[in-house]
DNA sequence: TATGAATGAGGCTTCATTCAT
DNA sequence: AATGAATGAAGCCTCATTCAT
């Protein structure tokens, strides 16, 4: 790792991380380049040196998130190999939200909510992220089914989508209410539902 | 001679309805007073004559929504008196979303996702709306339980929150994916879960 | 003339006149909205209230010029009814340039020289202005020819274009050299050439 | 071992040529160092290594042009030794303009048009270029006069200036109209005028 | 009630230049 | 010789709001 490489890369990452945090906190629309520049302690020029536009930065923030998910480097672990892991997947998100005192929702949901017809690129980035997450969840259900642990009615993809949607809705409600209660009960209901596909008899 | 009053009221309503539509379409942050003024065919002065600020307008738009919900005048019916009604509650929201070709989410979720620390008033408005909706849904579950149609484990408020959260999450995912598929399967899973509290034997 | 009408129109005209002067002095590219705003003693908002963009303002400045030419209200008179008038047409332009101490060229030529592929609208505006001027000059030559004052070889449109082009070239060279000498000798040559089509014998 | 020198010189020339082309196409004001850097496939550092500023580059571009004119290495030949050569001088410029589909004017006129009080250095460069061209044209007229081929009234310098000005005006009008017609007729008129000083009888 | 003129802060982006490696 | 990171001023434009008629 050469010094030269680091010099630029550091600034770029600082911008990405500051932006990711601000986007999570208040959405991309409410976050101005100036605010990101200040938070990342850079100059205006650097912003546009590393990113071709604010939209380009959002894109790269999402790429970074996606990369972390794929590499298993994100705060929430998306590698689900047991029911315990699945519970932890839900739980980690609730805990993350709580750590922000329920003032934030899911970083992806927050950005996804803002997309309009003019943000097609961003929409696709988000769609891809959710696709990857869904696949990770679905893979677990597929494996469980193969093991005979799930009933015939259980559709792995449908269940994966249900996990994501209920988590998204729960976090959104948590943010609006500034309370973790609904989030927690909703997650419990979701888990209860998922367990209903579980074949106890076979054990 | 109410003419004068009526004319004014009309302008005010035109602004509210135009604003409601634009907020639903693109969020409040992305909607400028100018855009609302143009859509409602008014002048700038009228905007600030009827509403003290953009935030004030958002507030009144939400009051109008709340009023419609309470009066049972909204597109989605919140009066749930049967399992059929509950299914229709879910379905009406899916259909509404489809009518916009999956480019919009829930009008309340959309606004709720945007709130930050500076929008406390709006957050409370939304919180109230969801509280009212929750109460309407919970009332149904309470009644069903009283009738002995729900198992002991069923908690009316928890189930009501679950309905709202899963619907919110489903619509958000539908908007991001521009597809109704996930929305529909998630709604089905939610309904399946709710039905699991139903005591068939007692019938 | 109502007060209300005047209130806005005055500002709008002040902006147009300030802009016209700055464009003439340094070109449109080198003139920022801020500079125009300051020169016209207005606020930023007014600029974009009256004009949809800087390009839109350039367009309106040119429309104003065109209007003045058509109405015969411009500094240079384009109504040519005699050789004397034609001489005055050349002369007025030279004098105008001298009044700026040879630091400016023709306002239209200055803008025309700046146009690129992205300024098609402006290019067409300028093209139209020169077309109108050409028609006024050509009309004179046509009439002279009808009177038998011009030789058969004289083509009214060609001569009109020659007048404009030589005047444009002269003013551009005058601006570059900061000297009126070339302008004056070139105008003399042009006039000499034009007179060569004059049929003295017929008089 | 000139290799190193040559490599550097190459970069420098690449920058000059890219800049010359962009200045011709869109003027110097509309051309940013970044654009030149990209077109010449160099880095930012090289730009300011070889040229102290953008203005310095414009200066060197003009020096290069001047040098080419002096060395007879430019696209348009400025060595006029016969009426045929003079016709070709006009014609070469028309053809050059046509080769750009009438989207460009004269490279010197384009830059000259942009000069303001802050560009005194550039103005002088251009003034010098036109002086050199004028001298080359005037030298021809002087020789013709010495040969007795021109009438007494013919003033070599005046005629040279007339050539330049009419050519400049013609090219400017050609660019504005995106048509070669006016350019061609104007050049014809100019030549007709010049020939009128020619003493046929003496031949 | 209604219109739209006026204001200035701020949003996104480009520019010209300098600096460090 | 070469690269590109860093800087901050400025350019064009939109925003939310207030004021005058």
PDB file of C-alpha atoms in Angstrom, chain B residues 7-86:
ATOM      1  CA  UNK B   7     -64.235  30.517  -3.850  1.00  0.00           C
ATOM      2  CA  UNK B   8     -61.514  30.871  -1.297  1.00  0.00           C
ATOM      3  CA  UNK B   9     -62.105  27.462   0.153  1.00  0.00           C
ATOM      4  CA  UNK B  10     -61.866  26.005  -3.315  1.00  0.00           C
ATOM      5  CA  UNK B  11     -58.446  27.485  -3.866  1.00  0.00           C
ATOM      6  CA  UNK B  12     -57.321  26.226  -0.518  1.00  0.00           C
ATOM      7  CA  UNK B  13     -58.533  22.715  -1.321  1.00  0.00           C
ATOM      8  CA  UNK B  14     -57.000  22.806  -4.763  1.00  0.00           C
ATOM      9  CA  UNK B  15     -53.669  23.579  -3.157  1.00  0.00           C
ATOM     10  CA  UNK B  16     -54.093  20.795  -0.606  1.00  0.00           C
ATOM     11  CA  UNK B  17     -55.024  18.237  -3.212  1.00  0.00           C
ATOM     12  CA  UNK B  18     -52.276  19.202  -5.601  1.00  0.00           C
ATOM     13  CA  UNK B  19     -49.797  19.102  -2.759  1.00  0.00           C
ATOM     14  CA  UNK B  20     -51.049  15.745  -1.512  1.00  0.00           C
ATOM     15  CA  UNK B  21     -50.612  14.282  -4.969  1.00  0.00           C
ATOM     16  CA  UNK B  22     -47.134  15.705  -5.453  1.00  0.00           C
ATOM     17  CA  UNK B  23     -46.033  14.633  -1.981  1.00  0.00           C
ATOM     18  CA  UNK B  24     -47.253  11.143  -2.715  1.00  0.00           C
ATOM     19  CA  UNK B  25     -45.494  11.116  -6.057  1.00  0.00           C
ATOM     20  CA  UNK B  26     -42.126  12.525  -5.065  1.00  0.00           C
ATOM     21  CA  UNK B  27     -42.114  13.302  -1.385  1.00  0.00           C
ATOM     22  CA  UNK B  28     -42.432  16.650   0.333  1.00  0.00           C
ATOM     23  CA  UNK B  29     -38.767  17.544   0.160  1.00  0.00           C
ATOM     24  CA  UNK B  30     -38.672  17.236  -3.592  1.00  0.00           C
ATOM     25  CA  UNK B  31     -41.798  19.319  -3.990  1.00  0.00           C
ATOM     26  CA  UNK B  32     -41.372  23.078  -4.033  1.00  0.00           C
ATOM     27  CA  UNK B  33     -44.079  25.623  -3.296  1.00  0.00           C
ATOM     28  CA  UNK B  34     -43.716  26.772  -6.898  1.00  0.00           C
ATOM     29  CA  UNK B  35     -44.556  23.325  -8.163  1.00  0.00           C
ATOM     30  CA  UNK B  36     -47.639  23.141  -5.976  1.00  0.00           C
ATOM     31  CA  UNK B  37     -48.654  26.624  -7.004  1.00  0.00           C
ATOM     32  CA  UNK B  38     -48.415  25.717 -10.636  1.00  0.00           C
ATOM     33  CA  UNK B  39     -50.250  22.420 -10.242  1.00  0.00           C
ATOM     34  CA  UNK B  40     -53.047  24.100  -8.350  1.00  0.00           C
ATOM     35  CA  UNK B  41     -53.197  27.037 -10.746  1.00  0.00           C
ATOM     36  CA  UNK B  42     -52.872  29.719  -8.089  1.00  0.00           C
ATOM     37  CA  UNK B  43     -50.567  32.583  -7.316  1.00  0.00           C
ATOM     38  CA  UNK B  44     -47.751  32.728  -4.859  1.00  0.00           C
ATOM     39  CA  UNK B  45     -49.644  34.985  -2.546  1.00  0.00           C
ATOM     40  CA  UNK B  46     -52.487  32.530  -2.182  1.00  0.00           C
ATOM     41  CA  UNK B  47     -50.131  29.833  -1.054  1.00  0.00           C
ATOM     42  CA  UNK B  48     -48.876  31.862   1.867  1.00  0.00           C
ATOM     43  CA  UNK B  49     -52.268  33.318   2.467  1.00  0.00           C
ATOM     44  CA  UNK B  50     -53.750  29.906   3.206  1.00  0.00           C
ATOM     45  CA  UNK B  51     -50.707  28.222   4.686  1.00  0.00           C
ATOM     46  CA  UNK B  52     -48.133  29.794   6.851  1.00  0.00           C
ATOM     47  CA  UNK B  53     -45.307  27.755   5.386  1.00  0.00           C
ATOM     48  CA  UNK B  54     -44.589  24.666   3.402  1.00  0.00           C
ATOM     49  CA  UNK B  55     -44.438  22.730   6.634  1.00  0.00           C
ATOM     50  CA  UNK B  56     -47.824  24.141   7.569  1.00  0.00           C
ATOM     51  CA  UNK B  57     -49.193  22.848   4.297  1.00  0.00           C
ATOM     52  CA  UNK B  58     -47.765  19.384   4.888  1.00  0.00           C
ATOM     53  CA  UNK B  59     -49.468  19.472   8.245  1.00  0.00           C
ATOM     54  CA  UNK B  60     -52.789  20.396   6.694  1.00  0.00           C
ATOM     55  CA  UNK B  61     -52.434  17.792   3.989  1.00  0.00           C
ATOM     56  CA  UNK B  62     -51.984  15.220   6.728  1.00  0.00           C
ATOM     57  CA  UNK B  63     -54.918  16.608   8.681  1.00  0.00           C
ATOM     58  CA  UNK B  64     -57.009  16.221   5.571  1.00  0.00           C
ATOM     59  CA  UNK B  65     -55.873  12.621   5.161  1.00  0.00           C
ATOM     60  CA  UNK B  66     -56.593  11.928   8.811  1.00  0.00           C
ATOM     61  CA  UNK B  67     -59.987  13.475   8.493  1.00  0.00           C
ATOM     62  CA  UNK B  68     -60.780  11.302   5.504  1.00  0.00           C
ATOM     63  CA  UNK B  69     -59.676   8.208   7.357  1.00  0.00           C
ATOM     64  CA  UNK B  70     -61.833   9.083  10.333  1.00  0.00           C
ATOM     65  CA  UNK B  71     -64.804   9.899   8.116  1.00  0.00           C
ATOM     66  CA  UNK B  72     -64.311   6.736   6.094  1.00  0.00           C
ATOM     67  CA  UNK B  73     -63.935   8.892   2.995  1.00  0.00           C
ATOM     68  CA  UNK B  74     -60.547   7.707   1.871  1.00  0.00           C
ATOM     69  CA  UNK B  75     -59.726   5.501  -1.045  1.00  0.00           C
ATOM     70  CA  UNK B  76     -58.733   2.724   1.327  1.00  0.00           C
ATOM     71  CA  UNK B  77     -61.438   1.754   3.776  1.00  0.00           C
ATOM     72  CA  UNK B  78     -60.232   1.529   7.341  1.00  0.00           C
ATOM     73  CA  UNK B  79     -63.497   0.233   8.749  1.00  0.00           C
ATOM     74  CA  UNK B  80     -62.729  -3.418   9.339  1.00  0.00           C
ATOM     75  CA  UNK B  81     -65.617  -5.558  10.421  1.00  0.00           C
ATOM     76  CA  UNK B  82     -64.745  -8.891   8.935  1.00  0.00           C
ATOM     77  CA  UNK B  83     -61.838 -10.928   7.678  1.00  0.00           C
ATOM     78  CA  UNK B  84     -63.092 -10.013   4.254  1.00  0.00           C
ATOM     79  CA  UNK B  85     -62.726  -6.332   5.114  1.00  0.00           C
ATOM     80  CA  UNK B  86     -59.224  -6.954   6.346  1.00  0.00           C
TER      81      UNK B  86
END
